[in-house]
Coordinates of C-alpha atoms in Angstrom, one line a residue:
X1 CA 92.5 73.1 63.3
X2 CA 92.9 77.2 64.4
X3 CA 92.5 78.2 67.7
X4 CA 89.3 80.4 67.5
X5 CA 88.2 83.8 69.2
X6 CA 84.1 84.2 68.5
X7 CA 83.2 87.9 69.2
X8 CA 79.8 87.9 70.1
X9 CA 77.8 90.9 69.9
X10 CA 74.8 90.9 72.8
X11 CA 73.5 94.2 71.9
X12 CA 71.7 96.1 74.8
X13 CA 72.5 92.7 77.1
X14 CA 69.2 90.6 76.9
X15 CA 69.1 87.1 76.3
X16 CA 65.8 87.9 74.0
X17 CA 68.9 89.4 71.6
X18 CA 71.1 86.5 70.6
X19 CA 70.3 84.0 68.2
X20 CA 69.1 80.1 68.9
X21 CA 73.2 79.2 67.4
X22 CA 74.5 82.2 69.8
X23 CA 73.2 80.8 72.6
X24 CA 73.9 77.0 72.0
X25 CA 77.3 78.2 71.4
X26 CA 77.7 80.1 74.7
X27 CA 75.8 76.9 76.4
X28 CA 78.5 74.3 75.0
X29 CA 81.6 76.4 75.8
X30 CA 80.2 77.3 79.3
X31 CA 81.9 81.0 79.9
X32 CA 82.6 84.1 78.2
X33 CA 85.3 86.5 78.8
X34 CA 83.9 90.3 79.5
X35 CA 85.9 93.3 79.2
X36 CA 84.4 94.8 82.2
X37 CA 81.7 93.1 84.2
X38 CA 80.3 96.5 84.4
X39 CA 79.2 96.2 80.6
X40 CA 75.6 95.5 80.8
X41 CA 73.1 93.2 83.2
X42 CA 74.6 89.3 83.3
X43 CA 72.1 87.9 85.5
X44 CA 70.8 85.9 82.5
X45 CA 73.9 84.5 81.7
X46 CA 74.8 83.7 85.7
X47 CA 71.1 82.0 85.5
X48 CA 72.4 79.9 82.5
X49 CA 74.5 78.8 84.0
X50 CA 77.6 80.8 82.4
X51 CA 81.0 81.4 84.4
X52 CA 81.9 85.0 83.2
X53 CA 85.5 86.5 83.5
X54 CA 86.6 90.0 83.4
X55 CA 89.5 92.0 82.8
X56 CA 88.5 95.0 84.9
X57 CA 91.5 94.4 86.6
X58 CA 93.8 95.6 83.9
X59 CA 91.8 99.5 84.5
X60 CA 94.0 99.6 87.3
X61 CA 97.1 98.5 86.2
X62 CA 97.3 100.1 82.8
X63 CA 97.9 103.6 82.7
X64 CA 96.1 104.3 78.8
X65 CA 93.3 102.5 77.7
X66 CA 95.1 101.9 74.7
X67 CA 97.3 99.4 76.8
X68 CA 94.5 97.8 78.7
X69 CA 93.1 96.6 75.4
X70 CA 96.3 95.3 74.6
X71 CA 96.9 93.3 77.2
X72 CA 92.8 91.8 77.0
X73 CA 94.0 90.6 73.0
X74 CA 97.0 89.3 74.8
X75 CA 95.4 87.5 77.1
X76 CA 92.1 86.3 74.8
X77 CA 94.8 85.1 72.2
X78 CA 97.0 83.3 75.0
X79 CA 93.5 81.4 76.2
X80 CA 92.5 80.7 72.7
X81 CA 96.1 79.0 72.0
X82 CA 95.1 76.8 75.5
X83 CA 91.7 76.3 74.9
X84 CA 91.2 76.1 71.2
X85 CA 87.7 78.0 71.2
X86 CA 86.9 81.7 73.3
X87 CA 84.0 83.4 73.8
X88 CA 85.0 87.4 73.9
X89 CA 81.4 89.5 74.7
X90 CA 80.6 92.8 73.4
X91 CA 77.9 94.8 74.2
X92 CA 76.4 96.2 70.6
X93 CA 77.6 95.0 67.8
X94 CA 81.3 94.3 68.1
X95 CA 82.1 96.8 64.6
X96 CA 81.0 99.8 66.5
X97 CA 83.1 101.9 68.6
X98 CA 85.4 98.9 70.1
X99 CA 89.0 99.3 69.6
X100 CA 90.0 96.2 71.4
X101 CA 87.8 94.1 68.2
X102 CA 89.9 95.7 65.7
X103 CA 93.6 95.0 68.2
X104 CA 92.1 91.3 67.8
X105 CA 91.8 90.7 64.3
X106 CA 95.4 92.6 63.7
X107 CA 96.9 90.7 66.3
X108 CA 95.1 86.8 65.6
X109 CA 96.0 87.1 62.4
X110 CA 99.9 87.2 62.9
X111 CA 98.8 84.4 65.6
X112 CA 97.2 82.1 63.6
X113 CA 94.1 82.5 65.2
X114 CA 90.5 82.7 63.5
X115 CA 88.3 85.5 64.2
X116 CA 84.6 85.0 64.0
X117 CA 82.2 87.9 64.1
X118 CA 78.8 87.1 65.5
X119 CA 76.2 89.9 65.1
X120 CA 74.5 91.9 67.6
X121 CA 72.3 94.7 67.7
X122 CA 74.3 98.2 68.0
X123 CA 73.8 101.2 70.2
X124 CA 72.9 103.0 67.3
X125 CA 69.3 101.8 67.3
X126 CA 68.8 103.3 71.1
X127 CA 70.7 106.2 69.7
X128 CA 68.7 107.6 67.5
X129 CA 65.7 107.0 69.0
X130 CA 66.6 108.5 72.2
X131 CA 67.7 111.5 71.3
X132 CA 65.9 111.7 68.0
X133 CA 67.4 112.4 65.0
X134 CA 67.8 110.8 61.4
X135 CA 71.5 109.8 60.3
X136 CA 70.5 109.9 56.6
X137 CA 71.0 114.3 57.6
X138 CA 74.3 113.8 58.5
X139 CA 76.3 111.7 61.5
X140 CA 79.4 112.2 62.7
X141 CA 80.7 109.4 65.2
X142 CA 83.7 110.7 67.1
X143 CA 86.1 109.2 69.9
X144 CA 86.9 111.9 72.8
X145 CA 90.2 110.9 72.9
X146 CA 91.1 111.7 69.9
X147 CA 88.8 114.7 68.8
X148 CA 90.2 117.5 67.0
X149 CA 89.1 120.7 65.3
X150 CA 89.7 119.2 62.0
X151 CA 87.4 116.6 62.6
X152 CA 84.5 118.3 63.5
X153 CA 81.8 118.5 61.1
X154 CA 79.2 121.4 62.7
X155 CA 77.0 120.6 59.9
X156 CA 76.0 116.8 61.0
X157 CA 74.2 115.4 64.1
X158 CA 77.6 115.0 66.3
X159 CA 78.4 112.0 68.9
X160 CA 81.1 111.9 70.7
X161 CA 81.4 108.5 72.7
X162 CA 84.0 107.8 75.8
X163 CA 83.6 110.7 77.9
X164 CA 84.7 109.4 80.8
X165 CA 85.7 111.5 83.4
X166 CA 85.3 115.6 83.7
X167 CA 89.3 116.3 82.3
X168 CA 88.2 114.1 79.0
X169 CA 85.0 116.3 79.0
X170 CA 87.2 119.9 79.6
X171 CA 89.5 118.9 76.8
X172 CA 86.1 117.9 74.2
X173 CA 84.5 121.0 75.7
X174 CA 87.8 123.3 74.5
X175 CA 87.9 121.7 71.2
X176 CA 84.4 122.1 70.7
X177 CA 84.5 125.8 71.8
X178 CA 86.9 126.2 68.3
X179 CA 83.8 125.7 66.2
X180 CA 80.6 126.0 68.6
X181 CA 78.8 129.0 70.6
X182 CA 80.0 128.6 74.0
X183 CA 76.3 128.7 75.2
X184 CA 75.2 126.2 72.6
X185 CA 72.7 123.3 73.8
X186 CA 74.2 119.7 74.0
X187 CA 73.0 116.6 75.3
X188 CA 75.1 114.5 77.7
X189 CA 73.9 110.9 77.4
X190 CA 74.5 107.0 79.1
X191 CA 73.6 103.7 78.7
X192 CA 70.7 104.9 76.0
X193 CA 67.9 102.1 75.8
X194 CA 68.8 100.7 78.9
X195 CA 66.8 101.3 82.1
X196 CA 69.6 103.0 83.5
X197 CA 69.3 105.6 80.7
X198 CA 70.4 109.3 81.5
X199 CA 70.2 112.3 79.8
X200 CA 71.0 116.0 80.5
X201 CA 70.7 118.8 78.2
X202 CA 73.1 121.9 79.4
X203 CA 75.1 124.8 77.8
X204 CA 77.9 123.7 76.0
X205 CA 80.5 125.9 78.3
X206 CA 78.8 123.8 81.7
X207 CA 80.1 120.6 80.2
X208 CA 82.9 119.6 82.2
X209 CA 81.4 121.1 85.2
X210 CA 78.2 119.3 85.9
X211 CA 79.3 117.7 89.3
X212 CA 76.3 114.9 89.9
X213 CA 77.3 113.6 86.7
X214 CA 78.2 109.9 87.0
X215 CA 81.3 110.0 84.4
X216 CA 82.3 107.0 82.6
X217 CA 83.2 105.0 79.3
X218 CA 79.3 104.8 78.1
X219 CA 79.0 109.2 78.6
X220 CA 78.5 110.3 75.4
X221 CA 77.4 113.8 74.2
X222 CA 75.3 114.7 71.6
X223 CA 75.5 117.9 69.3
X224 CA 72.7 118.8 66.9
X225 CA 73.9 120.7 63.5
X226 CA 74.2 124.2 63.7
X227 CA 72.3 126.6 62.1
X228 CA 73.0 127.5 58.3
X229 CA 73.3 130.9 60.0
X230 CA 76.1 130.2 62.5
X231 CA 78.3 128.0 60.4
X232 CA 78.0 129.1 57.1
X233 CA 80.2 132.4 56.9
X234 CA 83.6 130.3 58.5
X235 CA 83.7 127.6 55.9
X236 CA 86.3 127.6 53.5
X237 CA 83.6 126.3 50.5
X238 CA 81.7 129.5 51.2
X239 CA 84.0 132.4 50.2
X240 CA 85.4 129.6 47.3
X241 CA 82.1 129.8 46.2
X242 CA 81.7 133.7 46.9
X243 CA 84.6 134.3 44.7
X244 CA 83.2 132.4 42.1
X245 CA 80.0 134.3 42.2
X246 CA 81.9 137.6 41.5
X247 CA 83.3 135.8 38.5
X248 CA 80.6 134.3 37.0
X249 CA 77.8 136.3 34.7
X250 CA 75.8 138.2 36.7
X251 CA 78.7 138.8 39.2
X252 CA 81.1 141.7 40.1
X253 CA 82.1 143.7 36.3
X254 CA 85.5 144.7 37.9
X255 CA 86.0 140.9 39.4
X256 CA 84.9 139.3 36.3
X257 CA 87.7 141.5 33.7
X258 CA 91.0 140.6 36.1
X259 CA 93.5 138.3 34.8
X260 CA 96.8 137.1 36.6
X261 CA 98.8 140.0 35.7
X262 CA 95.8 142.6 36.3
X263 CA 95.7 141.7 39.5
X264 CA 99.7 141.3 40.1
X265 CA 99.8 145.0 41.5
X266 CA 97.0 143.9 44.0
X267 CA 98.8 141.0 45.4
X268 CA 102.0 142.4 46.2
X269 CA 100.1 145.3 48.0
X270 CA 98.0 143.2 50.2
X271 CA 101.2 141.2 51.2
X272 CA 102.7 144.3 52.1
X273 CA 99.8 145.0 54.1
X274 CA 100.0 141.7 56.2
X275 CA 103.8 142.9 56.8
X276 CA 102.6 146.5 58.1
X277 CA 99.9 144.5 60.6
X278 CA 102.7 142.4 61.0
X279 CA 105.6 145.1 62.0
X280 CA 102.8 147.1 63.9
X281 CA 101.7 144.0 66.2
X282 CA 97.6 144.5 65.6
X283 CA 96.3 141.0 65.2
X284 CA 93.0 142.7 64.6
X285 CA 94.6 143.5 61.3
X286 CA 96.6 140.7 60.7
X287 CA 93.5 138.5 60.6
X288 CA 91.7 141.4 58.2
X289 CA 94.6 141.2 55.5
X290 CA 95.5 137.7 55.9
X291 CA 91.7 137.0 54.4
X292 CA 92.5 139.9 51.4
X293 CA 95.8 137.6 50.8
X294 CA 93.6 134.7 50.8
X295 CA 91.5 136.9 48.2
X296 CA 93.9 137.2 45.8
X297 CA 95.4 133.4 45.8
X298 CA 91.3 132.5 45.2
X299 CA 90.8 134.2 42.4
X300 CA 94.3 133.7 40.7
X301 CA 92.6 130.0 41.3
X302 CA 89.8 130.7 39.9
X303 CA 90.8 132.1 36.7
X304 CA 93.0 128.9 36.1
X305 CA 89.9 126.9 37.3
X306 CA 88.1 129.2 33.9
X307 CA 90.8 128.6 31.6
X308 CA 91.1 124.6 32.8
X309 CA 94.4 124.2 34.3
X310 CA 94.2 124.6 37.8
X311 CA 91.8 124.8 40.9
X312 CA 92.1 125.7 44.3
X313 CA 92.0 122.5 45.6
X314 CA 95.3 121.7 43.2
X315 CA 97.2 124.7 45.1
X316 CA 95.9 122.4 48.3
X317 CA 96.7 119.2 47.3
X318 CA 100.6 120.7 46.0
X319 CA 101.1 122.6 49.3
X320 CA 100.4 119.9 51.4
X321 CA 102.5 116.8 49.3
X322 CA 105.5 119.3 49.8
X323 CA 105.2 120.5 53.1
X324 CA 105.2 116.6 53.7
X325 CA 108.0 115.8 51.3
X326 CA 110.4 118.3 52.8
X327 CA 109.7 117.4 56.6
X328 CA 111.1 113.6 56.5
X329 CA 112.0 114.2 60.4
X330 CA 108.5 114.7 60.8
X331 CA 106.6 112.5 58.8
X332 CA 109.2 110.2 57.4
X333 CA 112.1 108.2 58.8
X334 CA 114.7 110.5 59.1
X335 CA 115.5 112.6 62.0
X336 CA 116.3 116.3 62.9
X337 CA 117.9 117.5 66.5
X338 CA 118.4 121.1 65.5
X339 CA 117.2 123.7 63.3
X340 CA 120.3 123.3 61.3
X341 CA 119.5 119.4 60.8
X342 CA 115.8 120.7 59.7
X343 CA 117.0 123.0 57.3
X344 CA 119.6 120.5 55.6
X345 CA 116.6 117.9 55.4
X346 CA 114.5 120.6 53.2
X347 CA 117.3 121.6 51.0
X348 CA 118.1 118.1 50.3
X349 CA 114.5 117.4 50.0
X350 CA 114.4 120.5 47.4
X351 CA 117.5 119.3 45.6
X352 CA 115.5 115.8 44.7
X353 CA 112.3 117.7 43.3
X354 CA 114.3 119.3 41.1
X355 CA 116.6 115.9 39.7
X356 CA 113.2 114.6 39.6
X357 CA 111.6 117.4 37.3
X358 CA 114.4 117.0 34.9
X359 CA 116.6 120.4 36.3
X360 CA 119.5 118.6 38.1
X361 CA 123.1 118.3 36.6
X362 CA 122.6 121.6 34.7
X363 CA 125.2 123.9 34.4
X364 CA 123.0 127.2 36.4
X365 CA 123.9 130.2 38.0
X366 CA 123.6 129.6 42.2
X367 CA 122.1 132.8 41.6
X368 CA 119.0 131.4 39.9
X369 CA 116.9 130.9 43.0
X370 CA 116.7 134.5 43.8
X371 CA 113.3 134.7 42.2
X372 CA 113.3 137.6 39.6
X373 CA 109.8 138.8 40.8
X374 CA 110.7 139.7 44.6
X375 CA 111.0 143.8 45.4
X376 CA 114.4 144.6 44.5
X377 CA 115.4 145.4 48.2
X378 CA 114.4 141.2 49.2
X379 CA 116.4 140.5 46.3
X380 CA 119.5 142.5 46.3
X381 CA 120.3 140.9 49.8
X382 CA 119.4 137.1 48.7
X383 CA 121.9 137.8 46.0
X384 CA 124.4 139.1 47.7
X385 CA 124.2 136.1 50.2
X386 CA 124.1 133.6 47.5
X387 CA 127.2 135.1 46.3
X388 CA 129.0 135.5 50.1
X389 CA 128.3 131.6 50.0
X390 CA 130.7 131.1 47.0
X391 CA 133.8 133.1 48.8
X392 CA 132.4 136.4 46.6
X393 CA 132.5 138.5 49.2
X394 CA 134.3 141.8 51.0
X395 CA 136.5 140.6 53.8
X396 CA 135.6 144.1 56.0
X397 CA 133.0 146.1 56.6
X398 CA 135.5 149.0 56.2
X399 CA 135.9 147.6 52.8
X400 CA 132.0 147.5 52.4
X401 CA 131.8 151.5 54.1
X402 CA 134.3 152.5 51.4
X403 CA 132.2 151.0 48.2
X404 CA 129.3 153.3 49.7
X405 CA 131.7 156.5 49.7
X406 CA 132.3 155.5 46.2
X407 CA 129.0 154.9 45.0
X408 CA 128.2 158.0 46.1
X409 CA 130.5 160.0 44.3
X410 CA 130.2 158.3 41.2
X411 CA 126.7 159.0 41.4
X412 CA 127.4 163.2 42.0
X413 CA 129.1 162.6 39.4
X414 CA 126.8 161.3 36.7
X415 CA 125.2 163.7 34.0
X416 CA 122.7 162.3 32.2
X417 CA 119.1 160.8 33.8
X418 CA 120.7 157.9 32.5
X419 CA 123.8 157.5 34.4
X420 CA 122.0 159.1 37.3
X421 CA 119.9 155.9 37.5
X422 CA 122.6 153.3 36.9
X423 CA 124.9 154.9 39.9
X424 CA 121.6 155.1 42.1
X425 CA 121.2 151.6 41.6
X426 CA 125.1 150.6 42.6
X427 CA 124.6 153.1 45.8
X428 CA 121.6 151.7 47.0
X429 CA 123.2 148.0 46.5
X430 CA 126.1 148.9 48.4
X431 CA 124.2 150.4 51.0
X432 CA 122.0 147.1 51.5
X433 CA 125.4 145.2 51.1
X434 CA 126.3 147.5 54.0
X435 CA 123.4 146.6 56.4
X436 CA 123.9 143.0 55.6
X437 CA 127.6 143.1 57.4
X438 CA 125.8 145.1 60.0
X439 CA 123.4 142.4 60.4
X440 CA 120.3 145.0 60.1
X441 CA 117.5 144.2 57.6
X442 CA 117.2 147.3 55.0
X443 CA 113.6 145.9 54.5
X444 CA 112.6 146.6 57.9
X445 CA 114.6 149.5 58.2
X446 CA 113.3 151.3 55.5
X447 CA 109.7 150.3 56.4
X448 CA 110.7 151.5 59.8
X449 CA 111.9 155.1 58.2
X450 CA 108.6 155.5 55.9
X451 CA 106.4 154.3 59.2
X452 CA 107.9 157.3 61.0
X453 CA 107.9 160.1 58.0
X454 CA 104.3 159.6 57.8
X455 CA 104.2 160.5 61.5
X456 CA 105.8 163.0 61.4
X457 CA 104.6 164.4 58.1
X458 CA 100.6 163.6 59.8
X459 CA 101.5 165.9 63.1
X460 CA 102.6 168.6 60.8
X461 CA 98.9 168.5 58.4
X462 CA 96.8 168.1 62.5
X463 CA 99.0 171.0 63.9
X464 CA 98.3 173.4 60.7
X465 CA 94.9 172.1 60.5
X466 CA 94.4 173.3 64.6
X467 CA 96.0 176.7 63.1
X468 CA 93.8 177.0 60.4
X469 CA 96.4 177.1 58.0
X470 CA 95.9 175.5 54.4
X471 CA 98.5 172.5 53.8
X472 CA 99.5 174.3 50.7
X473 CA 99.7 178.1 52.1
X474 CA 102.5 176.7 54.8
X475 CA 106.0 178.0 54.6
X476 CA 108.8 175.4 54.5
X477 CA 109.6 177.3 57.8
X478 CA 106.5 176.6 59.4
X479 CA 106.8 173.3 58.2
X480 CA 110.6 172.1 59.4
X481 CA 109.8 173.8 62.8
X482 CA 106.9 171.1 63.7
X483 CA 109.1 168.6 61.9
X484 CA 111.5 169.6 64.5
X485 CA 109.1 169.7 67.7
X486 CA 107.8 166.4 66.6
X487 CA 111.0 164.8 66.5
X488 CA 111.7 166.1 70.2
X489 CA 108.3 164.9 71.3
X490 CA 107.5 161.9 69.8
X491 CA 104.0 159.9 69.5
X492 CA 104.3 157.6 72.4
X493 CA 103.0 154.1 70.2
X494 CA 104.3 155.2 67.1
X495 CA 107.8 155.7 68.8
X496 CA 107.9 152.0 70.6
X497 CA 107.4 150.6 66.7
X498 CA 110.4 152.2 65.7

């Protein structure tokens, strides 16, 4: 016959809660093992006659409680194997919030051991009663130790058990602060339906500083839904469903006539844009275009939502299976010391998903990942890496500086529009084939020489405006000498960007 470990369930911790065969079977076996004595009020069972034991002693030793209730399923499943029959008290119901239940039936399987779940009334009953509130609206159970953003739900009635001491509470407090008002009203809570019942309602931000506050495993706080008001404008659903508004009859005329390609032009600028806020260091900025960027991937989604081949969540879903594919040192087996090590884990990752849709042992260019669609600038240097990679490449820079000197002559010497174009095109490779052996970025440079013509070209328009001389009545003169006097006395900000 199995060793057996009965998990009973005592709910709040009155003898008035078990049932007649609960209480015959604590009677014949005579003790019960606690996890802490300081679980509920065992005077009833010391009158009965009941020899409890505890494992409070393992608090001390343990340094996680992760390993205290490790060692309790140890030692319960080392007893069992002994004793044949244990008697392992819970207070509630032994399916809600107790880790050490689930350790046992993971472990006592491997062990041979039977598991038998006996009832008990949870804490859920005293919970909602006590601090009022329907679950059918919404609930949210959550562990304080591990609570993250992600997991928060702002919408549901929040509880958030295991508070137990005021660094646990500063963390949940931080966490909480991502998605709550810092002065919003919560409800710190213990031992609910018990007669040594607390409750304190306080400003979210006072949470980990209430000092007469007895901390401990049974603190839980309480946070009630927020107002449509307060969460409704940050969810992700919301401007999903905004977009989809502006495309749908009755919506936006302009939103509701775009089609991928209208609204190419529009995507390239606002990525553009995020570089500039980017380049310039205003994070006030950066947040505005990053949510235009996020524009335009939602309703290139939501066209292909219209004409049934994609959605939004699809683009999710992709994004997220890849980002896990090609990071095996961090969610697979392999392993990665060094950036190199990362980097040769995503290009062999990369190389599978092609084999795999059908594109590997073809006989293609090395060229063929420079995407055709990037700005010509982006893509003249990824070529011309691509190509350094296979041994095409100049040996010197010297080398390099010469095919500039070249360029340029062949292109003074060009006729036609024509020709004109073709040599502008070889002139302005080699010049980006030139920064690449200087180690410069012509992106950035360039950006960096528009960034500071516009200065330049904006002190001229102020100081003829202060004049009270028309832009277009100017003299080249007049013009070159504040180009001059600007270019001796700089804008303070603007020059730092350069």
């Amino acid at each position: 016959m199995k060793p057996v470990i009965y998990i009973l369930g005592l709910g709040p911790g009155g003898a008035e809660e078990l049932t007649q065969d609960q209480a015959d079977l604590l009677r014949r076996l005579g003790k019960m093992y606690l996890r802490t004595m300081d679980m509920l009020d065992t005077r009833w069972l010391t009158e009965w006659g009941i020899t409890l034991h505890s494992f409070d002693a393992l608090y001390e030793r343990e340094k996680t409680y992760e390993g205290v209730y490790l060692e309790l399923v140890k030692a319960l499943i080392q007893v069992a194997k002994e004793e044949g029959e244990v008697v392992y008290g819970i207070p509630g119901h032994p399916r809600v919030a107790e880790r050490s239940v689930s350790l046992l039936e993971e472990l006592g399987e491997k062990e041979g051991i039977e598991i038998k779940i006996l009832g008990g009334r949870s804490f859920f009953d005293d919970l909602f009663h006590s601090l009022r509130f329907d679950p059918v609206e919404g609930f949210l159970l959550l562990d304080a130790y591990t609570l993250t953003r992600e997991r928060l739900n702002s919408r549901m009635h929040t509880v958030i058990l295991q508070l137990a001491d005021a660094m646990t509470a500063s963390d949940v407090k931080l966490t909480l602060m991502e998605r709550y008002p810092d002065d919003y009203e919560v409800t710190l809570a213990s031992r609910l339906g018990s007669d040594r019942e607390k409750k304190l309602i306080l400003p979210l931000y006072r949470l980990d500083q209430e000092r007469d506050w007895e901390w401990d495993n049974y603190t839980l706080l309480y946070l009630p839904p927020l107002g449509e008001e307060e969460w409704y404008m940050n969810q992700f659903e919301t401007v999903r469903q905004i977009v989809a508004t502006l495309r749908s009859p009755g919506g936006c005329p302009w939103d509701r006539e775009q089609t991928h390609r209208s609204l190419r032009p529009y995507l390239i600028e606002e990525a553009y844009e995020v570089i500039e806020a980017i380049d310039t260091e205003d994070l006030d900025a950066l947040q505005e275009e990053l949510g235009d960027l996020l524009l335009q991937i939602l309703l290139h989604s939501r066209i292909a939502e219209e004409e049934g081949f994609f959605h939004v969540e699809d683009v999710i879903k992709g994004l997220s299976e890849k980002l896990i594919r090609r990071h095996p040192h961090v969610f697979g087996e392999k392993k990665a010391k060094n950036v190199n090590e990362a980097w040769a884990n995503w290009k062999e990752m990369k190389e599978e998903e092609k084999k795999a849709k059908g594109e590997g042992g073809k006989e293609v260019s090395i060229l063929d990942e420079v995407k055709v669609g990037l700005p010509p600038l982006i893509a003249a240097v990824k070529l011309q890496k691509r190509a350094s990679k296979a041994g095409f490449d100049w040996e010197k820079e010297e080398d390099v500086a010469r095919k500039v000197e070249e360029e340029w002559r062949e292109f003074q010497e060009a006729l036609s529009v024509e020709e004109k174009e073709e040599e502008l095109g070889d002139l302005l490779f080699a010049i980006v084939n030139l920064a690449r052996f200087e180690r410069l970025d012509p992106e950035k440079a360039l950006s960096n020489a528009n960034r500071k013509f516009r200065r330049r070209f904006r002190y001229i328009e102020e100081r003829l405006r202060e004049r009270g001389i028309p832009l277009n009545e100017a003299t080249l003169e007049e013009m070159d000498k504040l180009w001059q006097e600007e270019k001796i006395h700089p804008a303070s900000s603007e020059k730092k960007q350069e």
